[in-house]
PDB file of C-alpha atoms in Angstrom:
ATOM      1  CA  UNK A   1     133.975 171.841 159.063  1.00  0.00           C
ATOM      2  CA  UNK A   2     133.562 169.238 156.375  1.00  0.00           C
ATOM      3  CA  UNK A   3     134.059 170.456 152.862  1.00  0.00           C
ATOM      4  CA  UNK A   4     131.316 169.906 150.396  1.00  0.00           C
ATOM      5  CA  UNK A   5     132.514 167.729 147.596  1.00  0.00           C
ATOM      6  CA  UNK A   6     129.257 166.431 146.263  1.00  0.00           C
ATOM      7  CA  UNK A   7     128.342 167.025 142.631  1.00  0.00           C
ATOM      8  CA  UNK A   8     124.587 167.115 143.465  1.00  0.00           C
ATOM      9  CA  UNK A   9     123.884 169.598 146.260  1.00  0.00           C
ATOM     10  CA  UNK A  10     120.658 170.375 148.038  1.00  0.00           C
ATOM     11  CA  UNK A  11     119.402 173.681 149.251  1.00  0.00           C
ATOM     12  CA  UNK A  12     119.523 174.042 153.098  1.00  0.00           C
ATOM     13  CA  UNK A  13     115.723 174.325 153.102  1.00  0.00           C
ATOM     14  CA  UNK A  14     115.465 170.956 151.431  1.00  0.00           C
ATOM     15  CA  UNK A  15     117.896 169.488 153.947  1.00  0.00           C
ATOM     16  CA  UNK A  16     115.773 170.724 156.874  1.00  0.00           C
ATOM     17  CA  UNK A  17     112.585 169.422 155.295  1.00  0.00           C
ATOM     18  CA  UNK A  18     114.136 165.982 154.741  1.00  0.00           C
ATOM     19  CA  UNK A  19     115.446 165.955 158.322  1.00  0.00           C
ATOM     20  CA  UNK A  20     111.923 166.695 159.653  1.00  0.00           C
ATOM     21  CA  UNK A  21     110.405 164.087 157.334  1.00  0.00           C
ATOM     22  CA  UNK A  22     112.863 161.313 158.161  1.00  0.00           C
ATOM     23  CA  UNK A  23     112.697 161.920 161.888  1.00  0.00           C
ATOM     24  CA  UNK A  24     108.945 162.346 162.027  1.00  0.00           C
ATOM     25  CA  UNK A  25     107.967 159.370 159.901  1.00  0.00           C
ATOM     26  CA  UNK A  26     110.482 156.904 161.349  1.00  0.00           C
ATOM     27  CA  UNK A  27     109.755 157.776 165.009  1.00  0.00           C
ATOM     28  CA  UNK A  28     105.973 157.452 164.537  1.00  0.00           C
ATOM     29  CA  UNK A  29     105.900 154.805 161.753  1.00  0.00           C
ATOM     30  CA  UNK A  30     105.334 151.099 161.990  1.00  0.00           C
ATOM     31  CA  UNK A  31     106.797 148.364 159.818  1.00  0.00           C
ATOM     32  CA  UNK A  32     103.537 147.157 158.302  1.00  0.00           C
ATOM     33  CA  UNK A  33     101.702 147.446 155.009  1.00  0.00           C
ATOM     34  CA  UNK A  34     102.633 150.387 152.770  1.00  0.00           C
ATOM     35  CA  UNK A  35     104.587 151.954 155.644  1.00  0.00           C
ATOM     36  CA  UNK A  36     107.312 149.346 155.143  1.00  0.00           C
ATOM     37  CA  UNK A  37     108.247 150.888 151.795  1.00  0.00           C
ATOM     38  CA  UNK A  38     107.979 154.415 153.207  1.00  0.00           C
ATOM     39  CA  UNK A  39     110.220 153.572 156.151  1.00  0.00           C
ATOM     40  CA  UNK A  40     112.794 151.910 153.910  1.00  0.00           C
ATOM     41  CA  UNK A  41     112.899 155.024 151.767  1.00  0.00           C
ATOM     42  CA  UNK A  42     113.359 157.175 154.884  1.00  0.00           C
ATOM     43  CA  UNK A  43     116.217 154.961 155.994  1.00  0.00           C
ATOM     44  CA  UNK A  44     117.806 155.409 152.576  1.00  0.00           C
ATOM     45  CA  UNK A  45     117.823 159.249 152.806  1.00  0.00           C
ATOM     46  CA  UNK A  46     120.819 159.511 155.217  1.00  0.00           C
ATOM     47  CA  UNK A  47     122.710 156.896 153.211  1.00  0.00           C
ATOM     48  CA  UNK A  48     122.065 158.912 150.020  1.00  0.00           C
ATOM     49  CA  UNK A  49     123.479 162.035 151.634  1.00  0.00           C
ATOM     50  CA  UNK A  50     126.578 160.129 152.842  1.00  0.00           C
ATOM     51  CA  UNK A  51     127.104 158.561 149.454  1.00  0.00           C
ATOM     52  CA  UNK A  52     126.710 161.803 147.488  1.00  0.00           C
ATOM     53  CA  UNK A  53     129.137 163.481 149.848  1.00  0.00           C
ATOM     54  CA  UNK A  54     131.572 160.602 149.226  1.00  0.00           C
ATOM     55  CA  UNK A  55     131.476 159.386 152.818  1.00  0.00           C
ATOM     56  CA  UNK A  56     131.605 155.752 151.715  1.00  0.00           C
ATOM     57  CA  UNK A  57     132.715 154.227 155.023  1.00  0.00           C
ATOM     58  CA  UNK A  58     129.949 156.037 156.842  1.00  0.00           C
ATOM     59  CA  UNK A  59     127.485 154.864 154.163  1.00  0.00           C
ATOM     60  CA  UNK A  60     128.505 151.236 154.695  1.00  0.00           C
ATOM     61  CA  UNK A  61     128.529 151.497 158.463  1.00  0.00           C
ATOM     62  CA  UNK A  62     125.086 153.022 158.832  1.00  0.00           C
ATOM     63  CA  UNK A  63     123.744 150.858 156.005  1.00  0.00           C
ATOM     64  CA  UNK A  64     124.679 147.735 157.926  1.00  0.00           C
ATOM     65  CA  UNK A  65     123.123 149.153 161.106  1.00  0.00           C
ATOM     66  CA  UNK A  66     119.885 150.017 159.379  1.00  0.00           C
ATOM     67  CA  UNK A  67     119.751 146.644 157.573  1.00  0.00           C
ATOM     68  CA  UNK A  68     120.301 144.789 160.847  1.00  0.00           C
ATOM     69  CA  UNK A  69     117.535 146.804 162.473  1.00  0.00           C
ATOM     70  CA  UNK A  70     115.091 146.041 159.658  1.00  0.00           C
ATOM     71  CA  UNK A  71     115.881 142.348 159.756  1.00  0.00           C
ATOM     72  CA  UNK A  72     115.340 142.281 163.514  1.00  0.00           C
ATOM     73  CA  UNK A  73     112.113 144.223 163.181  1.00  0.00           C
ATOM     74  CA  UNK A  74     110.566 142.059 160.461  1.00  0.00           C
ATOM     75  CA  UNK A  75     112.104 138.658 161.177  1.00  0.00           C
ATOM     76  CA  UNK A  76     113.134 138.306 164.839  1.00  0.00           C
ATOM     77  CA  UNK A  77     110.930 140.644 166.903  1.00  0.00           C
ATOM     78  CA  UNK A  78     107.577 138.929 166.052  1.00  0.00           C
ATOM     79  CA  UNK A  79     108.917 135.658 167.436  1.00  0.00           C
ATOM     80  CA  UNK A  80     110.001 137.071 170.791  1.00  0.00           C
ATOM     81  CA  UNK A  81     107.921 137.384 173.938  1.00  0.00           C
ATOM     82  CA  UNK A  82     108.303 138.797 177.423  1.00  0.00           C
ATOM     83  CA  UNK A  83     111.298 140.821 178.516  1.00  0.00           C
ATOM     84  CA  UNK A  84     113.359 139.733 175.513  1.00  0.00           C
ATOM     85  CA  UNK A  85     110.790 141.304 173.200  1.00  0.00           C
ATOM     86  CA  UNK A  86     110.851 144.545 175.172  1.00  0.00           C
ATOM     87  CA  UNK A  87     114.659 144.690 175.093  1.00  0.00           C
ATOM     88  CA  UNK A  88     114.743 143.874 171.394  1.00  0.00           C
ATOM     89  CA  UNK A  89     112.124 146.513 170.627  1.00  0.00           C
ATOM     90  CA  UNK A  90     114.170 149.137 172.455  1.00  0.00           C
ATOM     91  CA  UNK A  91     117.333 148.263 170.520  1.00  0.00           C
ATOM     92  CA  UNK A  92     115.448 148.194 167.229  1.00  0.00           C
ATOM     93  CA  UNK A  93     113.849 151.575 167.921  1.00  0.00           C
ATOM     94  CA  UNK A  94     117.309 153.051 168.557  1.00  0.00           C
ATOM     95  CA  UNK A  95     118.698 151.534 165.330  1.00  0.00           C
ATOM     96  CA  UNK A  96     115.957 152.350 162.833  1.00  0.00           C
ATOM     97  CA  UNK A  97     113.852 155.072 164.454  1.00  0.00           C
ATOM     98  CA  UNK A  98     116.167 157.421 166.325  1.00  0.00           C
ATOM     99  CA  UNK A  99     119.640 156.843 164.816  1.00  0.00           C
ATOM    100  CA  UNK A 100     118.726 157.774 161.160  1.00  0.00           C
ATOM    101  CA  UNK A 101     117.489 161.205 162.179  1.00  0.00           C
ATOM    102  CA  UNK A 102     120.438 161.824 164.407  1.00  0.00           C
ATOM    103  CA  UNK A 103     122.932 160.708 161.765  1.00  0.00           C
ATOM    104  CA  UNK A 104     121.283 162.860 159.074  1.00  0.00           C
ATOM    105  CA  UNK A 105     121.075 165.873 161.404  1.00  0.00           C
ATOM    106  CA  UNK A 106     124.723 165.700 162.397  1.00  0.00           C
ATOM    107  CA  UNK A 107     125.728 165.336 158.747  1.00  0.00           C
ATOM    108  CA  UNK A 108     123.690 168.370 157.745  1.00  0.00           C
ATOM    109  CA  UNK A 109     125.199 170.430 160.544  1.00  0.00           C
ATOM    110  CA  UNK A 110     128.738 169.422 159.638  1.00  0.00           C
ATOM    111  CA  UNK A 111     128.343 169.769 155.853  1.00  0.00           C
ATOM    112  CA  UNK A 112     126.292 172.987 155.554  1.00  0.00           C
ATOM    113  CA  UNK A 113     128.011 176.332 155.482  1.00  0.00           C
ATOM    114  CA  UNK A 114     126.429 178.898 157.898  1.00  0.00           C
ATOM    115  CA  UNK A 115     126.393 181.479 155.101  1.00  0.00           C
ATOM    116  CA  UNK A 116     124.309 179.156 152.904  1.00  0.00           C
ATOM    117  CA  UNK A 117     121.899 178.497 155.776  1.00  0.00           C
ATOM    118  CA  UNK A 118     121.666 182.231 156.492  1.00  0.00           C
ATOM    119  CA  UNK A 119     120.747 183.005 152.880  1.00  0.00           C
ATOM    120  CA  UNK A 120     118.177 180.220 152.694  1.00  0.00           C
ATOM    121  CA  UNK A 121     116.473 181.223 155.968  1.00  0.00           C
ATOM    122  CA  UNK A 122     116.300 184.850 154.882  1.00  0.00           C
ATOM    123  CA  UNK A 123     114.477 183.779 151.759  1.00  0.00           C
ATOM    124  CA  UNK A 124     111.969 182.023 154.039  1.00  0.00           C
ATOM    125  CA  UNK A 125     111.505 185.323 155.966  1.00  0.00           C
ATOM    126  CA  UNK A 126     112.350 183.602 159.228  1.00  0.00           C
ATOM    127  CA  UNK A 127     112.662 185.767 162.387  1.00  0.00           C
ATOM    128  CA  UNK A 128     116.226 186.971 163.000  1.00  0.00           C
ATOM    129  CA  UNK A 129     116.327 185.265 166.396  1.00  0.00           C
ATOM    130  CA  UNK A 130     115.803 181.853 164.767  1.00  0.00           C
ATOM    131  CA  UNK A 131     118.263 182.621 161.978  1.00  0.00           C
ATOM    132  CA  UNK A 132     121.013 183.662 164.400  1.00  0.00           C
ATOM    133  CA  UNK A 133     120.411 180.682 166.657  1.00  0.00           C
ATOM    134  CA  UNK A 134     120.591 178.144 163.838  1.00  0.00           C
ATOM    135  CA  UNK A 135     123.653 179.800 162.292  1.00  0.00           C
ATOM    136  CA  UNK A 136     125.423 179.680 165.650  1.00  0.00           C
ATOM    137  CA  UNK A 137     124.536 175.991 166.044  1.00  0.00           C
ATOM    138  CA  UNK A 138     125.824 175.192 162.548  1.00  0.00           C
ATOM    139  CA  UNK A 139     129.122 176.925 163.360  1.00  0.00           C
ATOM    140  CA  UNK A 140     129.412 175.756 167.006  1.00  0.00           C
ATOM    141  CA  UNK A 141     129.324 171.981 166.644  1.00  0.00           C
ATOM    142  CA  UNK A 142     131.890 171.621 163.821  1.00  0.00           C
ATOM    143  CA  UNK A 143     134.258 173.873 165.806  1.00  0.00           C
ATOM    144  CA  UNK A 144     133.795 171.822 168.977  1.00  0.00           C
ATOM    145  CA  UNK A 145     134.381 168.608 166.996  1.00  0.00           C
ATOM    146  CA  UNK A 146     137.640 170.020 165.620  1.00  0.00           C
ATOM    147  CA  UNK A 147     138.779 171.097 169.119  1.00  0.00           C
ATOM    148  CA  UNK A 148     137.891 167.673 170.531  1.00  0.00           C
ATOM    149  CA  UNK A 149     140.030 166.022 167.882  1.00  0.00           C
ATOM    150  CA  UNK A 150     142.998 168.127 168.859  1.00  0.00           C
ATOM    151  CA  UNK A 151     142.399 167.318 172.556  1.00  0.00           C
ATOM    152  CA  UNK A 152     142.248 163.570 171.924  1.00  0.00           C
ATOM    153  CA  UNK A 153     145.476 163.691 169.880  1.00  0.00           C
ATOM    154  CA  UNK A 154     147.224 165.541 172.771  1.00  0.00           C
ATOM    155  CA  UNK A 155     145.936 163.031 175.332  1.00  0.00           C
ATOM    156  CA  UNK A 156     147.121 160.101 173.246  1.00  0.00           C
ATOM    157  CA  UNK A 157     150.628 161.573 173.047  1.00  0.00           C
ATOM    158  CA  UNK A 158     150.729 162.575 176.744  1.00  0.00           C
ATOM    159  CA  UNK A 159     149.541 159.220 178.078  1.00  0.00           C
ATOM    160  CA  UNK A 160     151.755 157.201 175.769  1.00  0.00           C
ATOM    161  CA  UNK A 161     149.301 155.202 173.767  1.00  0.00           C
ATOM    162  CA  UNK A 162     146.013 153.337 173.970  1.00  0.00           C
ATOM    163  CA  UNK A 163     147.208 151.065 176.823  1.00  0.00           C
ATOM    164  CA  UNK A 164     147.439 153.875 179.298  1.00  0.00           C
ATOM    165  CA  UNK A 165     144.085 155.218 178.173  1.00  0.00           C
ATOM    166  CA  UNK A 166     142.525 151.851 179.108  1.00  0.00           C
ATOM    167  CA  UNK A 167     144.438 151.465 182.388  1.00  0.00           C
ATOM    168  CA  UNK A 168     143.698 155.012 183.585  1.00  0.00           C
ATOM    169  CA  UNK A 169     140.151 155.756 182.361  1.00  0.00           C
ATOM    170  CA  UNK A 170     139.363 158.369 185.066  1.00  0.00           C
ATOM    171  CA  UNK A 171     142.481 160.367 184.257  1.00  0.00           C
ATOM    172  CA  UNK A 172     141.744 160.128 180.512  1.00  0.00           C
ATOM    173  CA  UNK A 173     138.208 161.467 181.080  1.00  0.00           C
ATOM    174  CA  UNK A 174     139.558 164.314 183.149  1.00  0.00           C
ATOM    175  CA  UNK A 175     142.043 165.216 180.433  1.00  0.00           C
ATOM    176  CA  UNK A 176     139.137 165.219 177.948  1.00  0.00           C
ATOM    177  CA  UNK A 177     136.425 167.112 179.788  1.00  0.00           C
ATOM    178  CA  UNK A 178     138.464 169.894 181.358  1.00  0.00           C
ATOM    179  CA  UNK A 179     139.989 171.178 178.099  1.00  0.00           C
ATOM    180  CA  UNK A 180     136.656 170.536 176.293  1.00  0.00           C
ATOM    181  CA  UNK A 181     134.710 172.655 178.778  1.00  0.00           C
ATOM    182  CA  UNK A 182     137.224 175.480 178.478  1.00  0.00           C
ATOM    183  CA  UNK A 183     137.105 175.229 174.679  1.00  0.00           C
ATOM    184  CA  UNK A 184     133.291 175.296 174.644  1.00  0.00           C
ATOM    185  CA  UNK A 185     133.198 178.456 176.740  1.00  0.00           C
ATOM    186  CA  UNK A 186     135.840 180.107 174.630  1.00  0.00           C
ATOM    187  CA  UNK A 187     134.107 179.122 171.351  1.00  0.00           C
ATOM    188  CA  UNK A 188     130.804 180.449 172.610  1.00  0.00           C
ATOM    189  CA  UNK A 189     132.326 183.826 173.466  1.00  0.00           C
ATOM    190  CA  UNK A 190     134.108 184.015 170.103  1.00  0.00           C
ATOM    191  CA  UNK A 191     130.940 183.267 168.215  1.00  0.00           C
ATOM    192  CA  UNK A 192     129.017 185.860 170.199  1.00  0.00           C
ATOM    193  CA  UNK A 193     131.639 188.476 169.402  1.00  0.00           C
ATOM    194  CA  UNK A 194     131.510 187.475 165.710  1.00  0.00           C
ATOM    195  CA  UNK A 195     127.720 187.926 165.698  1.00  0.00           C
ATOM    196  CA  UNK A 196     127.969 191.368 167.249  1.00  0.00           C
ATOM    197  CA  UNK A 197     130.855 192.392 164.976  1.00  0.00           C
ATOM    198  CA  UNK A 198     128.998 191.415 161.853  1.00  0.00           C
ATOM    199  CA  UNK A 199     126.010 193.503 162.893  1.00  0.00           C
ATOM    200  CA  UNK A 200     123.403 190.778 163.160  1.00  0.00           C
ATOM    201  CA  UNK A 201     121.631 192.810 165.843  1.00  0.00           C
ATOM    202  CA  UNK A 202     120.906 195.653 163.396  1.00  0.00           C
ATOM    203  CA  UNK A 203     117.529 195.902 161.677  1.00  0.00           C
ATOM    204  CA  UNK A 204     117.013 195.883 157.931  1.00  0.00           C
ATOM    205  CA  UNK A 205     117.688 193.471 155.087  1.00  0.00           C
ATOM    206  CA  UNK A 206     121.207 192.044 154.873  1.00  0.00           C
ATOM    207  CA  UNK A 207     123.135 191.142 151.775  1.00  0.00           C
ATOM    208  CA  UNK A 208     124.788 187.762 151.310  1.00  0.00           C
ATOM    209  CA  UNK A 209     127.469 186.522 148.929  1.00  0.00           C
ATOM    210  CA  UNK A 210     125.742 183.119 148.685  1.00  0.00           C
ATOM    211  CA  UNK A 211     123.058 182.647 146.069  1.00  0.00           C
ATOM    212  CA  UNK A 212     120.592 179.965 147.133  1.00  0.00           C
ATOM    213  CA  UNK A 213     117.789 178.793 144.841  1.00  0.00           C
ATOM    214  CA  UNK A 214     115.748 175.674 144.510  1.00  0.00           C
ATOM    215  CA  UNK A 215     116.784 173.359 141.708  1.00  0.00           C
ATOM    216  CA  UNK A 216     115.410 170.210 140.145  1.00  0.00           C
ATOM    217  CA  UNK A 217     116.681 167.917 142.871  1.00  0.00           C
ATOM    218  CA  UNK A 218     115.120 170.127 145.511  1.00  0.00           C
ATOM    219  CA  UNK A 219     111.692 170.000 143.892  1.00  0.00           C
ATOM    220  CA  UNK A 220     112.039 166.209 143.559  1.00  0.00           C
ATOM    221  CA  UNK A 221     112.855 165.948 147.240  1.00  0.00           C
ATOM    222  CA  UNK A 222     109.884 168.168 148.126  1.00  0.00           C
ATOM    223  CA  UNK A 223     107.583 165.959 146.103  1.00  0.00           C
ATOM    224  CA  UNK A 224     108.854 162.722 147.570  1.00  0.00           C
ATOM    225  CA  UNK A 225     108.574 164.113 151.124  1.00  0.00           C
ATOM    226  CA  UNK A 226     105.015 165.191 150.412  1.00  0.00           C
ATOM    227  CA  UNK A 227     104.082 161.737 149.081  1.00  0.00           C
ATOM    228  CA  UNK A 228     105.651 160.101 152.150  1.00  0.00           C
ATOM    229  CA  UNK A 229     103.621 162.281 154.512  1.00  0.00           C
ATOM    230  CA  UNK A 230     100.388 161.623 152.577  1.00  0.00           C
ATOM    231  CA  UNK A 231     100.928 157.857 152.755  1.00  0.00           C
ATOM    232  CA  UNK A 232     101.789 158.200 156.442  1.00  0.00           C
ATOM    233  CA  UNK A 233      98.540 159.974 157.287  1.00  0.00           C
ATOM    234  CA  UNK A 234      96.352 157.748 155.101  1.00  0.00           C
ATOM    235  CA  UNK A 235      97.579 154.463 156.550  1.00  0.00           C
TER     236      UNK A 235
END
């Protein structure tokens, strides 16, 4: 799992709200009128998280993708017609409507500790079933990513470099998916045992070493998200 190195951290509840806001507004929004400014702000949210977490390469990469999508949406798409317009619209939708939410969601999953999420969801009085499910997801994907990295390193060494990977793609895929499937099954069983061992199935209030509370940056994020939704519904 990625370690949190940011000096300005957000509560997990704020992260979930921003994820819903970014995904909801961008998927349904249009680049016209006041919504242009709102959509640009939504595109900036994932970049802000990457930058604060000192993921500068990821910030530049996604920033260029989003910038290209905006330029295509505002400058190129209106001049196209026919099948080229349909194809361009599909590519643009992927770049500036779907990808920002996916990128932000994956970053939140990788950068949020399950204990912090557990504490925040308990403060929201969420049902235990939802809490357990989300905590398992936040632990599962980082572990799978780590295992996949080890698998790819082993494949690279076994096949003798990138040239063999290109010349034998079917074998390379087999070497990836078979260990990955076995790892996924093993990780799922281990996480289930961890849940049962820690007594998540027992009733009653649980204690937590993490202390989660809303701070100034969280209230600012709540306010900006509310303003964005108001503008979205009024336009």
